[in-house]
Tab-separated table of C-alpha atoms in Angstrom:
chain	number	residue	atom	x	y	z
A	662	UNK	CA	-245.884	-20.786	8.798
A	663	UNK	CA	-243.924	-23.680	11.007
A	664	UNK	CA	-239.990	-23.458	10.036
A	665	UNK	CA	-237.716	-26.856	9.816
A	666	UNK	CA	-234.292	-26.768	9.144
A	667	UNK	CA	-230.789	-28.694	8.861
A	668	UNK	CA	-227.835	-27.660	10.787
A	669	UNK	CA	-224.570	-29.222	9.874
A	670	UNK	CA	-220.749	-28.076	8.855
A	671	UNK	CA	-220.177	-27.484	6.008
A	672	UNK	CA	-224.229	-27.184	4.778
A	673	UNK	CA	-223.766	-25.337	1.566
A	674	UNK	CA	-223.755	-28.006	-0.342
A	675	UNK	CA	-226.974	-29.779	1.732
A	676	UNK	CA	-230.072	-31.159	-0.603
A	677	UNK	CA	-232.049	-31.673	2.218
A	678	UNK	CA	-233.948	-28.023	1.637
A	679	UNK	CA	-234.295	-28.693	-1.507
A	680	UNK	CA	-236.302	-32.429	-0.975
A	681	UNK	CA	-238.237	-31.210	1.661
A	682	UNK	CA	-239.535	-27.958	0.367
A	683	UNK	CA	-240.231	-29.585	-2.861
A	684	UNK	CA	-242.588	-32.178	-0.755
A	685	UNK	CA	-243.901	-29.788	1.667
A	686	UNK	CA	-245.303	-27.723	-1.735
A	687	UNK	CA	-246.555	-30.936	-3.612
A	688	UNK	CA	-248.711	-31.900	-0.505
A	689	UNK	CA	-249.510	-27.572	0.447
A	690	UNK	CA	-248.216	-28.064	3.258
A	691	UNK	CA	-247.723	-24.311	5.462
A	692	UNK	CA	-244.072	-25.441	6.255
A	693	UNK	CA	-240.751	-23.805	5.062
A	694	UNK	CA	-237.174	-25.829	5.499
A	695	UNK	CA	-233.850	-23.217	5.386
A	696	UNK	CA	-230.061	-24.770	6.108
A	697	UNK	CA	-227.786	-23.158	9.193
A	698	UNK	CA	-224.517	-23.617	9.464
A	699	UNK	CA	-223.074	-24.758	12.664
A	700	UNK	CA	-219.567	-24.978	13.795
A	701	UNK	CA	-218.548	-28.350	15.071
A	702	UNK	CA	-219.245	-28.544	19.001
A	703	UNK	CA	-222.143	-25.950	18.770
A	704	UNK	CA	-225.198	-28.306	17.977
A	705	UNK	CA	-226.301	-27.762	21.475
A	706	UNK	CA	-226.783	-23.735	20.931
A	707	UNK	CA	-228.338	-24.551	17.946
A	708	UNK	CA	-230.885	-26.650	19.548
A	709	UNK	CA	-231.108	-24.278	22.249
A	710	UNK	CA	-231.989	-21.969	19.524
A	711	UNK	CA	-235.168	-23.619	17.861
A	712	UNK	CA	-236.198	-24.034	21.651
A	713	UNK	CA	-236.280	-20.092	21.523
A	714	UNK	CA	-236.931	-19.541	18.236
A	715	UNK	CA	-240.029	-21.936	17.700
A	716	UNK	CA	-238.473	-23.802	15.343
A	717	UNK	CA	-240.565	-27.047	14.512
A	718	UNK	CA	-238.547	-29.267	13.385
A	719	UNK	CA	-234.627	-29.794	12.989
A	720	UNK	CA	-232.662	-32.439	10.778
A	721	UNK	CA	-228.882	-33.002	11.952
A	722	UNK	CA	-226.367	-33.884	9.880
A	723	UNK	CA	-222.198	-33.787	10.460
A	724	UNK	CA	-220.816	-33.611	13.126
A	725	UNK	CA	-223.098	-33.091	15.024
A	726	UNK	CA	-225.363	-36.118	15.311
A	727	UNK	CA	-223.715	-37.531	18.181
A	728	UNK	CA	-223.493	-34.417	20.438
A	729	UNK	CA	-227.321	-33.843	19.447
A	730	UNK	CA	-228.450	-36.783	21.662
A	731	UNK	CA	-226.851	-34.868	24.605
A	732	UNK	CA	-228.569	-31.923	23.719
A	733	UNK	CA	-232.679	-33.206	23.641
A	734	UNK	CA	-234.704	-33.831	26.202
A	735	UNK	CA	-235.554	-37.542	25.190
A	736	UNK	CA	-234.516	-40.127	22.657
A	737	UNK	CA	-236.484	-42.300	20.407
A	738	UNK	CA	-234.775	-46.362	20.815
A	739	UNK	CA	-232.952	-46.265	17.344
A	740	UNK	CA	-231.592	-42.558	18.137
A	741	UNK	CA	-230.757	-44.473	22.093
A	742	UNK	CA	-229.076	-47.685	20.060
A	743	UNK	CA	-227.083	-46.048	17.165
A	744	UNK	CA	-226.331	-42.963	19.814
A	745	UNK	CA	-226.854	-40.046	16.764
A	746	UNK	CA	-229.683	-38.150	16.440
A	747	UNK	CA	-230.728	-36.792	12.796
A	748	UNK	CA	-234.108	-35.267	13.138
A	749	UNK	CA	-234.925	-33.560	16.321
A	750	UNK	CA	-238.939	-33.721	16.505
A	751	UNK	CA	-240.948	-30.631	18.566
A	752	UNK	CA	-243.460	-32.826	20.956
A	753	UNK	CA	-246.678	-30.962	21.955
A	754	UNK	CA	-245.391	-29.859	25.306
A	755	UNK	CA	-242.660	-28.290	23.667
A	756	UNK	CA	-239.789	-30.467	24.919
A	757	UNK	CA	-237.248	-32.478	21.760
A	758	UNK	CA	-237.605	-35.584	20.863
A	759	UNK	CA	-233.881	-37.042	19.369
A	760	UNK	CA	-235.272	-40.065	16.442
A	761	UNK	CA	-232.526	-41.419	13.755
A	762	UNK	CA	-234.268	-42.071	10.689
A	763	UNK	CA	-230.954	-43.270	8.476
A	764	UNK	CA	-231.041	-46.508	9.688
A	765	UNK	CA	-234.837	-46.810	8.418
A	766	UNK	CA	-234.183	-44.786	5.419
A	767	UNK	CA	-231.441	-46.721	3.948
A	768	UNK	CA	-233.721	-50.098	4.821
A	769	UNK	CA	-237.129	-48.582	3.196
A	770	UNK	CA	-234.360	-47.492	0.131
A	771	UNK	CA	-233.635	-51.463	-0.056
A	772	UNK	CA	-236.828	-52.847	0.116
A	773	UNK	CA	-238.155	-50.147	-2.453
A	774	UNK	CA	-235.428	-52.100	-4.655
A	775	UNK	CA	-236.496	-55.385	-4.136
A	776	UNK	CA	-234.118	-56.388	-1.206
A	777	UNK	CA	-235.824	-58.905	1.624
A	778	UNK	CA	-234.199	-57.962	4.139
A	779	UNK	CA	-235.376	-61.079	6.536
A	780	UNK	CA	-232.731	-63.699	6.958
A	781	UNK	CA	-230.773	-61.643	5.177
A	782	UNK	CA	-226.618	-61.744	5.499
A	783	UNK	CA	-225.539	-58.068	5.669
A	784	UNK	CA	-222.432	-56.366	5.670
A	785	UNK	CA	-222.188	-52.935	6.883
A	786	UNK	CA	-218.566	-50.968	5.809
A	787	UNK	CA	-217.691	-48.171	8.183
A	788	UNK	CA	-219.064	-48.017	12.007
A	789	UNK	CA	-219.984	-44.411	12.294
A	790	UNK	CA	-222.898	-42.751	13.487
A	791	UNK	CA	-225.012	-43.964	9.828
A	792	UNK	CA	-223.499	-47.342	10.412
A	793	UNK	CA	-224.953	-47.596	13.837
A	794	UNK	CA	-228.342	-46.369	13.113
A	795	UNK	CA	-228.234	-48.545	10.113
A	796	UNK	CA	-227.460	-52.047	12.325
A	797	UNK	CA	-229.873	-50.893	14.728
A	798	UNK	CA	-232.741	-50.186	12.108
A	799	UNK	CA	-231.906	-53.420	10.727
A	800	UNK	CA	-231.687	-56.097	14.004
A	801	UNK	CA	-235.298	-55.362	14.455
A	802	UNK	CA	-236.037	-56.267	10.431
A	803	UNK	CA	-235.128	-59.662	11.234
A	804	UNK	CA	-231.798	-59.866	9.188
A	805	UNK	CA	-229.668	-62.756	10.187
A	806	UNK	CA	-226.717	-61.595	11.065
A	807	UNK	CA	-224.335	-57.965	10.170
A	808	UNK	CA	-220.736	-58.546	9.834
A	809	UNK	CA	-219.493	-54.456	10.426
A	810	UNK	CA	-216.250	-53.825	8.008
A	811	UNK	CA	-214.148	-50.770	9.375
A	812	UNK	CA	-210.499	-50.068	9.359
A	813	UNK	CA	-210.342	-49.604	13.101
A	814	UNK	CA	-211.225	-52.755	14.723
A	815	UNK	CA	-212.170	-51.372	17.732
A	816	UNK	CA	-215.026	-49.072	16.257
A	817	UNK	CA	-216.107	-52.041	14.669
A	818	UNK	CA	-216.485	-53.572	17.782
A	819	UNK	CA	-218.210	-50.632	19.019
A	820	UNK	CA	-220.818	-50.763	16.294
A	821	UNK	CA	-221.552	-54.304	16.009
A	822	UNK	CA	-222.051	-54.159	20.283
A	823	UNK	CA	-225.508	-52.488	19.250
A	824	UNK	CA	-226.906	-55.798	18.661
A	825	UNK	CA	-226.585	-59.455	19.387
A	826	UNK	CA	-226.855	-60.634	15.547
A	827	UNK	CA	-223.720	-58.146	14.332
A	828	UNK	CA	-219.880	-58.868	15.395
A	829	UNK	CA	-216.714	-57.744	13.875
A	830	UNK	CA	-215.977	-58.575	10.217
A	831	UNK	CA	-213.408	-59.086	7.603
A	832	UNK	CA	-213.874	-57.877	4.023
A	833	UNK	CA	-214.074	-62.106	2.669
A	834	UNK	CA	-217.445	-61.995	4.453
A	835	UNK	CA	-218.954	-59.462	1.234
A	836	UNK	CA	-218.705	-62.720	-0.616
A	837	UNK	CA	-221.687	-64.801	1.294
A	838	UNK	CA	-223.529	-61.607	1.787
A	839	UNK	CA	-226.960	-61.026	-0.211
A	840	UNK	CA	-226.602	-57.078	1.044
A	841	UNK	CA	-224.112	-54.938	1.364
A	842	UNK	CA	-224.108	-51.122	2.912
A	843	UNK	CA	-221.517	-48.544	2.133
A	844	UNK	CA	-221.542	-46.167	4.863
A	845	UNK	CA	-218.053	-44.157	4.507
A	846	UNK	CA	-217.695	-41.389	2.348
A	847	UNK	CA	-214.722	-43.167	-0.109
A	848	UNK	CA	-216.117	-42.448	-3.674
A	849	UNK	CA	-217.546	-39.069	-2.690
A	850	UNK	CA	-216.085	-36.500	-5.121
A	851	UNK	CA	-215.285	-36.358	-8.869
A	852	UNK	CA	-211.593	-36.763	-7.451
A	853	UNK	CA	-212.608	-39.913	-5.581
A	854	UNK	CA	-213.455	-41.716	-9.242
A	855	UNK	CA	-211.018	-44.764	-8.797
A	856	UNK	CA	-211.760	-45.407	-5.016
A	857	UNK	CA	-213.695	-48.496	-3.414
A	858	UNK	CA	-214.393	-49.130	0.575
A	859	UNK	CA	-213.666	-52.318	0.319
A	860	UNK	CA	-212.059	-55.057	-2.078
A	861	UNK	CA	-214.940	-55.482	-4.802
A	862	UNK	CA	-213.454	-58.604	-6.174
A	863	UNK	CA	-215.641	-60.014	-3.040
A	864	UNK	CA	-219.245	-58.807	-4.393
A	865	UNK	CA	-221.270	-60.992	-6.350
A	866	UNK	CA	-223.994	-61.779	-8.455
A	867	UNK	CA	-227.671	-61.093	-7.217
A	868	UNK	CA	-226.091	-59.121	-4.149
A	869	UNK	CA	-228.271	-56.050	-3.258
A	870	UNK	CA	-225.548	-53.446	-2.887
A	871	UNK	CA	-226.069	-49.607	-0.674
A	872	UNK	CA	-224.211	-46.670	-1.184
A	873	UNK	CA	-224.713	-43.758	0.934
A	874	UNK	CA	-222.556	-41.542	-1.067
A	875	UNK	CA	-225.090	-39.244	-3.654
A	876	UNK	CA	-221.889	-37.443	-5.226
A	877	UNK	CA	-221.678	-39.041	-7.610
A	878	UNK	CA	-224.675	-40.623	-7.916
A	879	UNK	CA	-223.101	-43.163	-9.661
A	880	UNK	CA	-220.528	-44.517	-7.763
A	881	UNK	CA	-216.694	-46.574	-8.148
A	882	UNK	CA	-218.750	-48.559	-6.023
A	883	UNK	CA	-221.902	-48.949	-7.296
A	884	UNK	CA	-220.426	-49.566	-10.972
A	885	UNK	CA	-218.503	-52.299	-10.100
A	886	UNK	CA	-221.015	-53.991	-8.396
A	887	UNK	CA	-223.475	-53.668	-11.334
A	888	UNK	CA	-220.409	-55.206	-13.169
A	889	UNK	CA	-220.677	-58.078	-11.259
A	890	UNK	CA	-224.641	-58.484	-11.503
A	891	UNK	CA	-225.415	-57.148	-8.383
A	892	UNK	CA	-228.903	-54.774	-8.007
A	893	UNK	CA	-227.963	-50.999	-6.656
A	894	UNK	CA	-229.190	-48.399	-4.911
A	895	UNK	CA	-227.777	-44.776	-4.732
A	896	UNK	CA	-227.259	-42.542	-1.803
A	897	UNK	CA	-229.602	-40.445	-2.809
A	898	UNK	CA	-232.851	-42.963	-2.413
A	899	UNK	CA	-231.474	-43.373	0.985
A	900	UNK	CA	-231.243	-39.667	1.506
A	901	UNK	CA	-235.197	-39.297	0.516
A	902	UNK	CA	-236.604	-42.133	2.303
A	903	UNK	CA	-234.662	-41.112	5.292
A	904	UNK	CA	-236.099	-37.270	4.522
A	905	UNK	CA	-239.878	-38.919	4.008
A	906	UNK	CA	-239.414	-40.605	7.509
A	907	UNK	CA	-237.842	-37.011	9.130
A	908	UNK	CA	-241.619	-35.640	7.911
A	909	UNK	CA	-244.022	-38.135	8.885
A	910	UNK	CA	-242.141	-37.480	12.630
A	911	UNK	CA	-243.064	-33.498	11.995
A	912	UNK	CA	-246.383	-33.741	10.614
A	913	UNK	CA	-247.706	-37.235	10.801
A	914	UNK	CA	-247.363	-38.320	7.170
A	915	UNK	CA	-245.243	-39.575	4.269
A	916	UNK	CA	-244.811	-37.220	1.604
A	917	UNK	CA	-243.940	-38.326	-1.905
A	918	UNK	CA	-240.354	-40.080	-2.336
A	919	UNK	CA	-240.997	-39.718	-6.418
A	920	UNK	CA	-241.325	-35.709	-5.687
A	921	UNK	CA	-238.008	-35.433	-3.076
A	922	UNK	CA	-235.876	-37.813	-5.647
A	923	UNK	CA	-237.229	-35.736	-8.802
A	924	UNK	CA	-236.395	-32.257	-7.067
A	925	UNK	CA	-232.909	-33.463	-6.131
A	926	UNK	CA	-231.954	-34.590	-9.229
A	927	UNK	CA	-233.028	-31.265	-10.668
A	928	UNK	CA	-231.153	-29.210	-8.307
A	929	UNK	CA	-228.170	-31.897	-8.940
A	930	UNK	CA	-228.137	-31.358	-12.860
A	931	UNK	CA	-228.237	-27.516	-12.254
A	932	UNK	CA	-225.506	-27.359	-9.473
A	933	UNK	CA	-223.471	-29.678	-12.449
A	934	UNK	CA	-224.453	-27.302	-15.067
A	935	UNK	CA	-223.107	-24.231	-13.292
A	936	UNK	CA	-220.409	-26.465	-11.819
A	937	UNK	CA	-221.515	-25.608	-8.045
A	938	UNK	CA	-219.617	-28.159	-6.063
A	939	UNK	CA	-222.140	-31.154	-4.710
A	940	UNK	CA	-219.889	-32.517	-2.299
């Protein structure tokens, strides 16, 4: 049986075992996918360890993703651009292969909505590690140009350096955008109910509007772009397209998104039931 797993801190309240062992069963697949937790500043033991251990495959999730690309032997161009690794692939010699797949995840997530993402205006809030990997997966689907919202100006600047069509924004620019990403966390949390990332007095009608946040599912955000007339799509399609893409790396194919998305909600309506934090 080949092992994958996520390491991350905290990782309790992960869905990522249950998506991928729900797809890895629906296709009989001779896998098995377990969660470690990992301190911040050890993600290069841990990789050490499924050098050792044989493990074949590895997801990375905070805060690690940055100190993972230090860690492999190799990185794939979108793990190079957005510098954060998420899925660490085994290659046939044995040596790691550092690949992002948010960046393609949260696009796949868009297009699965109806979103065209060519000559597309995009605005990307936040310019972390999930903001980077989502500019870079997006420059090469021939957007027009990313405006990158953060508080800090100069991680903005950072971020939007990964590509020639994204500079520094302001939040007025959500207005003449036809997509908008949430990449922060604001809005995660039942506590987090009245928060935005941005001013939403800027989104519009017909607007294609990203959350990353699955906790709630349903957003501040996300409500008050529907509100508006905009077309969203949850964290949580993000988090299985980006999952799908971590498994065709591993084994060559795309597994279901319709079984990952169904066994997450399931877990997600039991962890509310017993009221097991999600977030």
């Amino acid at each position: 049986m080949n092992v994958a797993a996520v390491i991350g801190s905290p990782i309790k309240q992960s869905l990522s075992p249950t998506i991928h062992n729900a797809a890895f069963q629906a296709h009989g697949d001779d896998w098995i996918y377990v969660a470690f937790h990992v301190a911040a500043g050890e993600a290069s033991q841990a990789i050490q360890a499924m050098r050792i251990l044989g493990i074949a495959g590895l997801s990375v999730t905070m805060p690690h993703k940055e100190d993972a690309c230090d860690a492999v032997d190799a990185l794939e161009e979108s793990a190079r651009q957005a510098h954060s690794v998420n899925t660490i692939v085994r290659q046939a010699d044995g040596s790691l292969l550092g690949v992002n797949t948010d960046g393609e995840g949260c696009c796949n997530a868009l297009e699965s909505a109806g979103a065209v993402l060519a000559s597309s205006k995009v605005v990307i809030i936040g310019a972390g590690g999930t903001a980077r990997a989502v500019i870079a997966a997006m420059s090469l689907r021939g957007v027009a140009e990313i405006a990158v919202v953060n508080r800090t100006n100069s991680r903005a600047k950072d971020a939007a350096s990964i590509t020639s069509l994204a500079r520094v924004g302001v939040e007025s620019d959500i207005a003449h955008a036809n997509i908008v990403v949430n990449t922060t966390p604001v809005g995660m949390g039942a506590s987090s109910k009245s928060e935005f990332p941005c001013d939403v007095a800027f989104l519009g009608h017909g607007q294609f509007v990203l959350d990353v946040v699955y906790s709630p599912l349903n957003t501040p955000f996300l409500r008050a772009a529907r509100k508006v007339g905009a077309t969203t799509v949850d964290g949580l399609d993000m988090l299985v397209h980006q999952g799908a893409l971590q498994q065709q790396h591993w084994l060559g194919r795309l597994p279901s998104v319709e079984v990952m998305r169904t066994a997450a909600l399931e877990e997600l309506g039991k962890r509310s039931a017993g009221n097991v934090p999600i977030a």
